[in-house]
mmCIF file of C-alpha atoms and ligand atoms in Angstrom:
data_model
loop_
_atom_site.group_PDB
_atom_site.id
_atom_site.type_symbol
_atom_site.label_atom_id
_atom_site.label_comp_id
_atom_site.label_asym_id
_atom_site.label_seq_id
_atom_site.Cartn_x
_atom_site.Cartn_y
_atom_site.Cartn_z
ATOM 1 C CA MET E 23 16.561 6.125 -23.657
ATOM 2 C CA LYS E 24 12.996 5.848 -24.878
ATOM 3 C CA ILE E 25 10.713 8.748 -24.025
ATOM 4 C CA GLN E 26 7.031 8.960 -24.814
ATOM 5 C CA GLU E 27 5.112 12.229 -24.856
ATOM 6 C CA HIS E 28 1.541 12.904 -23.710
ATOM 7 C CA PHE E 29 1.418 9.355 -22.513
ATOM 8 C CA SER E 30 -1.727 7.852 -20.972
ATOM 9 C CA LEU E 31 -1.165 6.607 -17.404
ATOM 10 C CA LYS E 32 -4.442 4.668 -17.305
ATOM 11 C CA ALA E 33 -2.686 1.281 -17.373
ATOM 12 C CA TYR E 34 -0.100 2.467 -14.821
ATOM 13 C CA ASN E 35 -2.397 3.254 -11.881
ATOM 14 C CA THR E 36 -4.625 0.611 -10.301
ATOM 15 C CA PHE E 37 -7.433 3.165 -9.956
ATOM 16 C CA GLY E 38 -7.516 3.060 -13.767
ATOM 17 C CA ILE E 39 -7.783 6.848 -13.934
ATOM 18 C CA GLU E 40 -7.172 8.450 -17.315
ATOM 19 C CA ALA E 41 -4.476 11.113 -16.915
ATOM 20 C CA LYS E 42 -1.544 11.973 -19.126
ATOM 21 C CA ALA E 43 2.146 12.394 -18.431
ATOM 22 C CA LYS E 44 3.909 15.116 -20.402
ATOM 23 C CA LEU E 45 6.903 12.736 -20.589
ATOM 24 C CA PHE E 46 7.076 9.028 -19.766
ATOM 25 C CA SER E 47 9.910 6.531 -19.603
ATOM 26 C CA GLU E 48 10.330 2.937 -18.378
ATOM 27 C CA VAL E 49 13.732 2.279 -16.842
ATOM 28 C CA THR E 50 15.357 -1.081 -16.245
ATOM 29 C CA SER E 51 18.611 -0.069 -14.533
ATOM 30 C CA LEU E 52 20.082 2.627 -12.327
ATOM 31 C CA GLU E 53 22.204 3.848 -15.275
ATOM 32 C CA ASN E 54 19.027 4.184 -17.324
ATOM 33 C CA LEU E 55 17.328 6.103 -14.535
ATOM 34 C CA LYS E 56 20.280 8.471 -14.064
ATOM 35 C CA GLU E 57 20.450 9.140 -17.777
ATOM 36 C CA VAL E 58 16.757 10.047 -18.024
ATOM 37 C CA TYR E 59 16.908 12.258 -14.908
ATOM 38 C CA ALA E 60 20.029 14.056 -16.175
ATOM 39 C CA HIS E 61 18.454 14.677 -19.564
ATOM 40 C CA TYR E 62 15.273 16.113 -18.050
ATOM 41 C CA SER E 63 16.842 17.800 -15.050
ATOM 42 C CA ASN E 64 14.420 20.748 -15.177
ATOM 43 C CA GLU E 65 11.248 18.689 -15.270
ATOM 44 C CA LYS E 66 9.077 17.747 -12.291
ATOM 45 C CA LYS E 67 9.458 14.023 -11.596
ATOM 46 C CA LEU E 68 7.101 11.241 -10.574
ATOM 47 C CA PRO E 69 8.705 7.822 -10.008
ATOM 48 C CA LEU E 70 6.147 5.023 -10.288
ATOM 49 C CA GLY E 71 6.114 1.482 -8.949
ATOM 50 C CA GLY E 72 2.952 -0.567 -9.386
ATOM 51 C CA GLY E 73 0.800 2.589 -9.241
ATOM 52 C CA SER E 74 -1.319 0.937 -6.560
ATOM 53 C CA ASN E 75 -1.267 3.707 -3.987
ATOM 54 C CA ILE E 76 -1.808 6.858 -6.027
ATOM 55 C CA LEU E 77 -4.739 8.955 -7.138
ATOM 56 C CA LEU E 78 -4.027 11.051 -10.232
ATOM 57 C CA THR E 79 -6.209 14.144 -9.974
ATOM 58 C CA LYS E 80 -4.815 15.840 -13.078
ATOM 59 C CA ASN E 81 -2.366 15.375 -15.941
ATOM 60 C CA PHE E 82 1.256 15.235 -14.775
ATOM 61 C CA ASP E 83 3.207 18.142 -16.204
ATOM 62 C CA GLY E 84 6.632 16.527 -16.043
ATOM 63 C CA LEU E 85 8.483 13.217 -16.311
ATOM 64 C CA VAL E 86 6.911 9.980 -15.062
ATOM 65 C CA THR E 87 9.386 7.131 -14.674
ATOM 66 C CA LYS E 88 8.169 3.574 -14.378
ATOM 67 C CA LEU E 89 10.746 1.663 -12.350
ATOM 68 C CA ASN E 90 11.311 -1.799 -13.769
ATOM 69 C CA LEU E 91 14.360 -2.757 -11.739
ATOM 70 C CA LEU E 92 14.118 -6.531 -11.508
ATOM 71 C CA GLY E 93 15.970 -9.417 -9.847
ATOM 72 C CA LYS E 94 15.638 -11.783 -6.901
ATOM 73 C CA GLU E 95 18.807 -12.934 -5.215
ATOM 74 C CA VAL E 96 19.698 -15.071 -2.187
ATOM 75 C CA LEU E 97 22.347 -13.058 -0.329
ATOM 76 C CA LYS E 98 23.119 -15.562 2.396
ATOM 77 C CA GLU E 99 21.537 -18.139 4.641
ATOM 78 C CA ASP E 100 22.125 -20.008 7.858
ATOM 79 C CA GLU E 101 20.334 -22.858 9.617
ATOM 80 C CA THR E 102 17.292 -20.779 10.467
ATOM 81 C CA HIS E 103 17.106 -17.758 8.164
ATOM 82 C CA ILE E 104 17.608 -16.570 4.612
ATOM 83 C CA TRP E 105 18.505 -13.074 3.378
ATOM 84 C CA LEU E 106 16.965 -12.036 0.049
ATOM 85 C CA LYS E 107 17.682 -8.983 -2.099
ATOM 86 C CA VAL E 108 14.799 -8.100 -4.401
ATOM 87 C CA GLY E 109 14.599 -5.483 -7.172
ATOM 88 C CA ALA E 110 12.174 -2.605 -6.569
ATOM 89 C CA GLY E 111 10.266 -3.332 -9.768
ATOM 90 C CA GLU E 112 9.347 -6.910 -8.861
ATOM 91 C CA VAL E 113 5.629 -7.469 -8.297
ATOM 92 C CA TRP E 114 5.071 -7.821 -4.544
ATOM 93 C CA HIS E 115 2.711 -10.806 -4.716
ATOM 94 C CA GLU E 116 5.063 -12.704 -7.038
ATOM 95 C CA PHE E 117 7.838 -12.208 -4.502
ATOM 96 C CA VAL E 118 5.494 -13.529 -1.776
ATOM 97 C CA LEU E 119 4.623 -16.607 -3.855
ATOM 98 C CA TRP E 120 8.324 -17.272 -4.525
ATOM 99 C CA ALA E 121 9.010 -17.148 -0.773
ATOM 100 C CA VAL E 122 6.023 -19.358 0.049
ATOM 101 C CA GLU E 123 6.970 -21.962 -2.591
ATOM 102 C CA ASN E 124 10.466 -22.158 -1.128
ATOM 103 C CA GLY E 125 9.164 -22.520 2.412
ATOM 104 C CA TRP E 126 10.529 -19.149 3.581
ATOM 105 C CA SER E 127 8.200 -17.627 6.116
ATOM 106 C CA GLY E 128 7.455 -14.018 7.057
ATOM 107 C CA VAL E 129 5.551 -12.468 4.161
ATOM 108 C CA GLU E 130 2.703 -14.989 3.677
ATOM 109 C CA ASN E 131 0.215 -12.828 5.639
ATOM 110 C CA MET E 132 0.908 -10.052 3.130
ATOM 111 C CA SER E 133 -0.174 -12.146 0.129
ATOM 112 C CA LEU E 134 -1.996 -10.425 -2.724
ATOM 113 C CA ILE E 135 -1.204 -6.854 -1.658
ATOM 114 C CA PRO E 136 -1.073 -4.959 -4.953
ATOM 115 C CA GLY E 137 2.045 -3.023 -5.918
ATOM 116 C CA SER E 138 5.765 -3.449 -6.305
ATOM 117 C CA VAL E 139 8.513 -4.486 -3.879
ATOM 118 C CA GLY E 140 10.020 -0.989 -4.017
ATOM 119 C CA ALA E 141 6.756 0.656 -3.012
ATOM 120 C CA ALA E 142 6.266 -1.656 -0.025
ATOM 121 C CA PRO E 143 8.624 0.161 2.389
ATOM 122 C CA MET E 144 7.272 3.595 1.399
ATOM 123 C CA GLN E 145 4.169 3.046 3.472
ATOM 124 C CA ASN E 146 5.266 0.008 5.487
ATOM 125 C CA ILE E 147 2.573 -2.186 3.944
ATOM 126 C CA GLY E 148 0.821 -4.560 6.269
ATOM 127 C CA ALA E 149 -2.019 -7.019 6.544
ATOM 128 C CA TYR E 150 -3.424 -9.637 8.915
ATOM 129 C CA GLY E 151 -1.119 -8.936 11.826
ATOM 130 C CA VAL E 152 2.189 -8.542 9.935
ATOM 131 C CA GLU E 153 3.957 -5.462 8.612
ATOM 132 C CA LEU E 154 6.807 -5.073 6.153
ATOM 133 C CA LYS E 155 9.076 -3.753 8.935
ATOM 134 C CA ASP E 156 8.935 -7.193 10.624
ATOM 135 C CA VAL E 157 10.951 -8.782 7.780
ATOM 136 C CA PHE E 158 12.841 -5.769 6.447
ATOM 137 C CA ILE E 159 16.627 -5.537 6.825
ATOM 138 C CA GLU E 160 17.594 -2.635 4.555
ATOM 139 C CA LEU E 161 17.062 -0.965 1.229
ATOM 140 C CA GLU E 162 19.229 0.782 -1.292
ATOM 141 C CA ALA E 163 18.031 4.093 -2.679
ATOM 142 C CA TRP E 164 19.284 6.682 -5.142
ATOM 143 C CA LEU E 165 18.957 10.328 -4.064
ATOM 144 C CA PRO E 166 18.721 12.265 -7.328
ATOM 145 C CA GLU E 167 19.389 15.713 -5.819
ATOM 146 C CA GLU E 168 22.760 14.631 -4.420
ATOM 147 C CA ASN E 169 23.328 11.861 -6.963
ATOM 148 C CA THR E 170 24.295 9.471 -4.180
ATOM 149 C CA LEU E 171 23.438 5.883 -3.327
ATOM 150 C CA GLU E 172 22.385 5.273 0.248
ATOM 151 C CA ILE E 173 21.608 2.233 2.362
ATOM 152 C CA PHE E 174 18.729 2.653 4.812
ATOM 153 C CA LYS E 175 18.665 0.109 7.633
ATOM 154 C CA ASN E 176 15.401 -0.782 9.337
ATOM 155 C CA THR E 177 15.645 1.797 12.129
ATOM 156 C CA ALA E 178 16.699 4.567 9.706
ATOM 157 C CA CYS E 179 13.410 4.130 7.826
ATOM 158 C CA ASP E 180 11.369 5.340 10.800
ATOM 159 C CA PHE E 181 8.601 2.836 10.060
ATOM 160 C CA GLY E 182 5.200 3.489 11.574
ATOM 161 C CA TYR E 183 1.634 2.505 10.736
ATOM 162 C CA ARG E 184 1.434 2.902 6.924
ATOM 163 C CA SER E 185 4.301 5.348 7.135
ATOM 164 C CA SER E 186 8.064 5.717 6.764
ATOM 165 C CA ILE E 187 10.720 8.362 6.273
ATOM 166 C CA PHE E 188 10.030 8.059 2.510
ATOM 167 C CA LYS E 189 6.500 9.397 3.020
ATOM 168 C CA LYS E 190 7.725 12.127 5.365
ATOM 169 C CA HIS E 191 10.887 14.225 5.108
ATOM 170 C CA LEU E 192 12.416 12.167 2.270
ATOM 171 C CA LYS E 193 9.190 12.398 0.264
ATOM 172 C CA GLY E 194 10.097 12.717 -3.406
ATOM 173 C CA LYS E 195 13.820 12.670 -2.581
ATOM 174 C CA ALA E 196 14.731 8.970 -2.641
ATOM 175 C CA ILE E 197 14.142 6.340 -5.288
ATOM 176 C CA ILE E 198 14.158 2.826 -3.883
ATOM 177 C CA LEU E 199 16.241 0.458 -6.016
ATOM 178 C CA ASN E 200 16.140 -2.826 -4.077
ATOM 179 C CA VAL E 201 15.042 -4.215 -0.738
ATOM 180 C CA THR E 202 16.697 -6.846 1.482
ATOM 181 C CA PHE E 203 14.465 -9.124 3.552
ATOM 182 C CA LYS E 204 15.216 -11.688 6.248
ATOM 183 C CA LEU E 205 12.795 -14.602 6.171
ATOM 184 C CA SER E 206 12.619 -17.638 8.403
ATOM 185 C CA LYS E 207 13.250 -21.209 7.284
ATOM 186 C CA GLN E 208 11.273 -22.394 10.277
ATOM 187 C CA PRO E 209 7.666 -21.322 9.808
ATOM 188 C CA LYS E 210 6.554 -18.800 12.426
ATOM 189 C CA LEU E 211 2.876 -18.716 11.721
ATOM 190 C CA ASN E 212 0.868 -15.659 12.639
ATOM 191 C CA THR E 213 -2.816 -16.546 12.779
ATOM 192 C CA SER E 214 -3.658 -14.003 15.470
ATOM 193 C CA TYR E 215 -5.885 -12.000 13.139
ATOM 194 C CA GLY E 216 -9.337 -13.526 13.706
ATOM 195 C CA SER E 217 -10.419 -13.841 10.111
ATOM 196 C CA ILE E 218 -7.380 -16.011 9.260
ATOM 197 C CA GLU E 219 -8.388 -18.589 11.852
ATOM 198 C CA ASP E 220 -11.968 -18.569 10.604
ATOM 199 C CA GLU E 221 -10.812 -18.985 7.025
ATOM 200 C CA LEU E 222 -8.519 -21.913 7.924
ATOM 201 C CA ILE E 223 -11.472 -23.621 9.608
ATOM 202 C CA ALA E 224 -13.553 -23.026 6.467
ATOM 203 C CA MET E 225 -10.688 -24.585 4.469
ATOM 204 C CA HIS E 226 -10.672 -27.605 6.871
ATOM 205 C CA VAL E 227 -7.031 -26.982 7.747
ATOM 206 C CA SER E 228 -6.028 -27.778 11.323
ATOM 207 C CA SER E 229 -2.213 -27.553 11.237
ATOM 208 C CA PRO E 230 -1.507 -24.904 8.621
ATOM 209 C CA SER E 231 1.600 -24.563 6.471
ATOM 210 C CA ILE E 232 2.761 -21.164 5.241
ATOM 211 C CA LYS E 233 1.100 -22.023 1.914
ATOM 212 C CA ASP E 234 -2.200 -22.531 3.769
ATOM 213 C CA ILE E 235 -1.843 -19.132 5.439
ATOM 214 C CA SER E 236 -1.090 -17.511 2.090
ATOM 215 C CA ASP E 237 -4.109 -19.266 0.525
ATOM 216 C CA ALA E 238 -6.332 -18.175 3.430
ATOM 217 C CA VAL E 239 -5.232 -14.549 3.059
ATOM 218 C CA VAL E 240 -5.809 -14.682 -0.702
ATOM 219 C CA ARG E 241 -9.327 -16.053 -0.099
ATOM 220 C CA ILE E 242 -10.159 -13.365 2.489
ATOM 221 C CA ARG E 243 -8.830 -10.555 0.321
ATOM 222 C CA GLN E 244 -10.653 -11.842 -2.754
ATOM 223 C CA SER E 245 -13.918 -11.977 -0.832
ATOM 224 C CA LYS E 246 -13.623 -8.453 0.630
ATOM 225 C CA LEU E 247 -11.451 -6.381 -1.632
ATOM 226 C CA PRO E 248 -12.141 -5.578 -5.279
ATOM 227 C CA ASN E 249 -9.549 -6.864 -7.767
ATOM 228 C CA PRO E 250 -7.966 -3.783 -9.392
ATOM 229 C CA ALA E 251 -7.831 -5.665 -12.699
ATOM 230 C CA GLU E 252 -11.648 -5.665 -12.648
ATOM 231 C CA ILE E 253 -12.633 -2.579 -10.629
ATOM 232 C CA GLY E 254 -10.261 0.375 -10.352
ATOM 233 C CA ASN E 255 -9.125 1.002 -6.759
ATOM 234 C CA ALA E 256 -6.062 1.603 -4.588
ATOM 235 C CA GLY E 257 -6.870 -0.610 -1.601
ATOM 236 C CA SER E 258 -7.614 1.220 1.640
ATOM 237 C CA PHE E 259 -8.114 4.851 0.715
ATOM 238 C CA PHE E 260 -7.905 6.016 4.332
ATOM 239 C CA LYS E 261 -5.787 5.030 7.323
ATOM 240 C CA ASN E 262 -7.444 3.664 10.431
ATOM 241 C CA PRO E 263 -7.469 6.685 12.769
ATOM 242 C CA VAL E 264 -5.644 6.520 16.090
ATOM 243 C CA VAL E 265 -7.528 8.396 18.810
ATOM 244 C CA SER E 266 -7.475 9.036 22.563
ATOM 245 C CA ILE E 267 -9.382 7.045 25.164
ATOM 246 C CA GLU E 268 -11.727 10.010 25.672
ATOM 247 C CA THR E 269 -12.716 9.923 21.998
ATOM 248 C CA VAL E 270 -13.289 6.160 22.176
ATOM 249 C CA GLN E 271 -15.420 6.561 25.321
ATOM 250 C CA ASP E 272 -17.581 9.207 23.596
ATOM 251 C CA LEU E 273 -17.929 6.901 20.597
ATOM 252 C CA LEU E 274 -18.932 3.938 22.771
ATOM 253 C CA LYS E 275 -21.649 5.990 24.522
ATOM 254 C CA LYS E 276 -23.464 6.363 21.222
ATOM 255 C CA HIS E 277 -22.275 3.127 19.588
ATOM 256 C CA PRO E 278 -21.612 0.524 22.286
ATOM 257 C CA SER E 279 -20.393 -2.035 19.751
ATOM 258 C CA ALA E 280 -17.880 0.238 17.986
ATOM 259 C CA PRO E 281 -14.723 -1.837 17.308
ATOM 260 C CA ASN E 282 -11.484 -0.417 18.730
ATOM 261 C CA TYR E 283 -7.977 -1.728 19.477
ATOM 262 C CA LYS E 284 -5.465 -0.428 21.994
ATOM 263 C CA VAL E 285 -2.249 0.516 20.178
ATOM 264 C CA GLY E 286 -0.386 2.499 22.836
ATOM 265 C CA ASP E 287 -0.687 4.434 26.068
ATOM 266 C CA ASN E 288 -4.055 6.138 25.832
ATOM 267 C CA LEU E 289 -4.130 5.424 22.075
ATOM 268 C CA TYR E 290 -6.798 3.401 20.289
ATOM 269 C CA LYS E 291 -7.261 2.483 16.651
ATOM 270 C CA VAL E 292 -10.801 2.685 15.309
ATOM 271 C CA PRO E 293 -11.434 1.003 11.945
ATOM 272 C CA ALA E 294 -12.160 3.680 9.345
ATOM 273 C CA GLY E 295 -14.209 1.073 7.448
ATOM 274 C CA TRP E 296 -16.585 0.823 10.409
ATOM 275 C CA LEU E 297 -16.921 4.622 10.734
ATOM 276 C CA ILE E 298 -17.625 5.039 7.016
ATOM 277 C CA GLU E 299 -20.104 2.159 6.966
ATOM 278 C CA THR E 300 -21.873 3.384 10.108
ATOM 279 C CA ALA E 301 -22.163 6.854 8.585
ATOM 280 C CA GLY E 302 -24.055 5.234 5.708
ATOM 281 C CA TRP E 303 -21.554 5.525 2.859
ATOM 282 C CA LYS E 304 -20.805 1.872 2.140
ATOM 283 C CA GLY E 305 -21.877 0.692 -1.310
ATOM 284 C CA ARG E 306 -22.978 4.144 -2.536
ATOM 285 C CA THR E 307 -22.335 4.723 -6.224
ATOM 286 C CA TYR E 308 -22.458 7.881 -8.241
ATOM 287 C CA ASP E 309 -23.614 7.945 -11.828
ATOM 288 C CA GLU E 310 -22.685 4.212 -12.021
ATOM 289 C CA ARG E 311 -19.110 5.363 -12.434
ATOM 290 C CA PHE E 312 -17.554 5.542 -8.959
ATOM 291 C CA GLY E 313 -18.257 5.138 -5.288
ATOM 292 C CA ILE E 314 -17.551 3.264 -2.087
ATOM 293 C CA HIS E 315 -17.098 -0.499 -2.373
ATOM 294 C CA LYS E 316 -19.975 -2.648 -1.145
ATOM 295 C CA ASN E 317 -17.850 -5.128 0.842
ATOM 296 C CA GLN E 318 -15.207 -2.816 2.349
ATOM 297 C CA ALA E 319 -16.067 0.805 3.062
ATOM 298 C CA LEU E 320 -12.387 1.790 3.214
ATOM 299 C CA VAL E 321 -12.010 1.247 -0.509
ATOM 300 C CA LEU E 322 -13.096 3.879 -3.029
ATOM 301 C CA VAL E 323 -13.672 2.518 -6.522
ATOM 302 C CA ASN E 324 -13.676 3.656 -10.140
ATOM 303 C CA TYR E 325 -16.142 1.548 -12.139
ATOM 304 C CA LYS E 326 -15.547 3.493 -15.343
ATOM 305 C CA ASN E 327 -14.479 6.858 -16.744
ATOM 306 C CA THR E 328 -14.023 8.608 -13.413
ATOM 307 C CA LEU E 329 -11.859 11.678 -12.994
ATOM 308 C CA GLY E 330 -9.346 11.512 -10.170
ATOM 309 C CA GLN E 331 -10.758 14.815 -8.934
ATOM 310 C CA GLU E 332 -14.191 13.191 -8.509
ATOM 311 C CA ILE E 333 -12.716 10.477 -6.268
ATOM 312 C CA PHE E 334 -10.826 13.170 -4.363
ATOM 313 C CA ASP E 335 -14.012 15.242 -3.862
ATOM 314 C CA LEU E 336 -15.837 12.138 -2.634
ATOM 315 C CA SER E 337 -13.035 11.512 -0.127
ATOM 316 C CA GLU E 338 -13.355 15.151 1.082
ATOM 317 C CA ASN E 339 -17.092 14.672 1.642
ATOM 318 C CA ILE E 340 -16.466 11.452 3.584
ATOM 319 C CA ILE E 341 -13.789 13.097 5.753
ATOM 320 C CA GLU E 342 -16.120 16.031 6.579
ATOM 321 C CA ASP E 343 -19.035 13.734 7.377
ATOM 322 C CA ILE E 344 -16.967 11.495 9.694
ATOM 323 C CA GLU E 345 -15.676 14.593 11.461
ATOM 324 C CA ASP E 346 -19.265 15.878 11.920
ATOM 325 C CA LYS E 347 -20.685 12.566 13.067
ATOM 326 C CA PHE E 348 -17.879 11.153 15.208
ATOM 327 C CA LYS E 349 -15.439 14.035 15.844
ATOM 328 C CA ILE E 350 -12.727 11.845 14.319
ATOM 329 C CA GLU E 351 -10.441 13.055 11.570
ATOM 330 C CA LEU E 352 -9.705 10.592 8.773
ATOM 331 C CA GLU E 353 -6.407 10.761 6.963
ATOM 332 C CA ARG E 354 -5.847 9.543 3.416
ATOM 333 C CA GLU E 355 -3.493 6.624 2.914
ATOM 334 C CA VAL E 356 -3.316 7.043 -0.862
ATOM 335 C CA ASN E 357 -0.885 9.598 -2.329
ATOM 336 C CA ILE E 358 -2.693 12.397 -4.121
ATOM 337 C CA ILE E 359 -0.885 13.548 -7.260
HETATM 338 N N1 EPU A 423 -15.313 -2.854 9.103
HETATM 339 C C1 EPU A 423 -16.619 -2.438 8.966
HETATM 340 N N2 EPU A 423 -17.062 -2.073 7.732
HETATM 341 C C2 EPU A 423 -16.278 -2.126 6.623
HETATM 342 C C3 EPU A 423 -14.935 -2.554 6.774
HETATM 343 C C4 EPU A 423 -14.478 -2.905 8.026
HETATM 344 O O1 EPU A 423 -17.387 -2.369 9.935
HETATM 345 O O2 EPU A 423 -16.772 -1.793 5.540
HETATM 346 C C5 EPU A 423 -14.826 -3.282 10.433
HETATM 347 C C6 EPU A 423 -14.758 -4.798 10.518
HETATM 348 O O3 EPU A 423 -15.946 -5.354 10.956
HETATM 349 C C7 EPU A 423 -13.658 -5.028 11.518
HETATM 350 C C8 EPU A 423 -12.758 -3.836 11.319
HETATM 351 O O4 EPU A 423 -13.506 -2.859 10.634
HETATM 352 O O5 EPU A 423 -14.169 -4.962 12.822
HETATM 353 C C9 EPU A 423 -11.467 -4.183 10.604
HETATM 354 O O6 EPU A 423 -11.745 -4.602 9.285
HETATM 355 P P1 EPU A 423 -10.688 -5.412 8.372
HETATM 356 O O7 EPU A 423 -10.184 -6.575 9.121
HETATM 357 O O8 EPU A 423 -11.336 -5.637 7.059
HETATM 358 O O9 EPU A 423 -9.460 -4.460 8.247
HETATM 359 P P2 EPU A 423 -9.334 -2.894 8.031
HETATM 360 O O10 EPU A 423 -8.915 -2.279 9.317
HETATM 361 O O11 EPU A 423 -10.570 -2.351 7.403
HETATM 362 C C10 EPU A 423 -6.774 -3.030 7.472
HETATM 363 C C11 EPU A 423 -5.856 -2.529 6.402
HETATM 364 C C12 EPU A 423 -5.950 -3.376 5.154
HETATM 365 C C13 EPU A 423 -5.602 -4.808 5.523
HETATM 366 C C14 EPU A 423 -6.576 -5.277 6.612
HETATM 367 C C15 EPU A 423 -6.252 -6.647 7.127
HETATM 368 C C16 EPU A 423 -5.597 -0.161 6.794
HETATM 369 C C17 EPU A 423 -5.917 1.220 6.336
HETATM 370 N N3 EPU A 423 -6.143 -1.139 6.105
HETATM 371 O O12 EPU A 423 -8.111 -2.836 6.991
HETATM 372 O O13 EPU A 423 -4.966 -2.915 4.244
HETATM 373 O O14 EPU A 423 -5.715 -5.652 4.396
HETATM 374 O O15 EPU A 423 -6.505 -4.379 7.754
HETATM 375 O O16 EPU A 423 -5.070 -6.605 7.870
HETATM 376 O O17 EPU A 423 -4.858 -0.319 7.761
HETATM 377 C C18 EPU A 423 -4.534 -1.467 2.413
HETATM 378 O O18 EPU A 423 -3.763 -0.854 3.151
HETATM 379 O O19 EPU A 423 -4.718 -1.128 1.212
HETATM 380 C C19 EPU A 423 -5.310 -2.568 2.951
HETATM 381 C C20 EPU A 423 -6.252 -3.183 2.247
#
């Protein structure tokens, strides 16, 4: 058991925020994890995957555990499908590339999403018309308080838009160890999201393979979203709000071209990026250190030396302004620590 004290988390969060953990440990097995938790039973805990969906607003006065549980395994296969069990610590995009190279379809639209496999179910990651829940069979988690291992099937995870049971009443209570996916051996291409079709045309591809879809998604993401290795960020900082038809009608009176998508009975999703851009925030920078990204208003960025609290305060100001201007309440997608 290797423990480091007053350990900088800068390299462990994609925002690149400097904050310290009182105690820090990297674990490579469940035994390892149990041992560290037992030894520091009285400390506050923060389990960490790829650190791509957190904002550290202060030093963490407890134990941070980086989960490096690795492994990719074929569980079974039949004529049409393959079942894969993947360790929580595997890098999500590397898992996607492995699937794409083998011709297994289902995750190609979610190429280049930052983070780890274990973090993916936490918020039911999604992109370009596909969500994790579409390919998810089950996961295995350790519940430290009870010291039990539990299997959560798809329906038990209560997946919703960027949400799951692990973000709600099991928040902080379950550590995901591995995830089982069911992918298709017969490509089921999803090009319904407009920008994928446009990108395929730009790539001169008329009958796309899953590799083409993955490449198209990588190209779109690279053109719109800042690479966390270059500019600190955690992807979409806010969720796209879901509002009533009355709210959409009010919005359309003032902004006839406001984008909106029906997502349920009397429920419409309005892109937060559009609201934030229309309110004039896109591309603003503060002190050359942080701000709102110039190509995607949903993404807050740390150019250098920003405190997590400064990003948080900026997000508060944006939320208040959107409420004032559009009577729509934005909700953060990123976990505030
Ligand atoms: N838009 C603007 N201004 C902006 C950004 C977007 O007007 O600055 C408008 C676009 O014109 C478009 C609409 O908003 O009409 C949707 O934009 P986009 O396709 O870029 O997607 P998004 O709704 O902004 C969501 C996810 C992304 C995911 C993309 C593609 C959320 C919170 N975000 O963004 O996920 O990659 O769709 O599927 O749902 C993430 O969660 O970290 C993330 C990047």
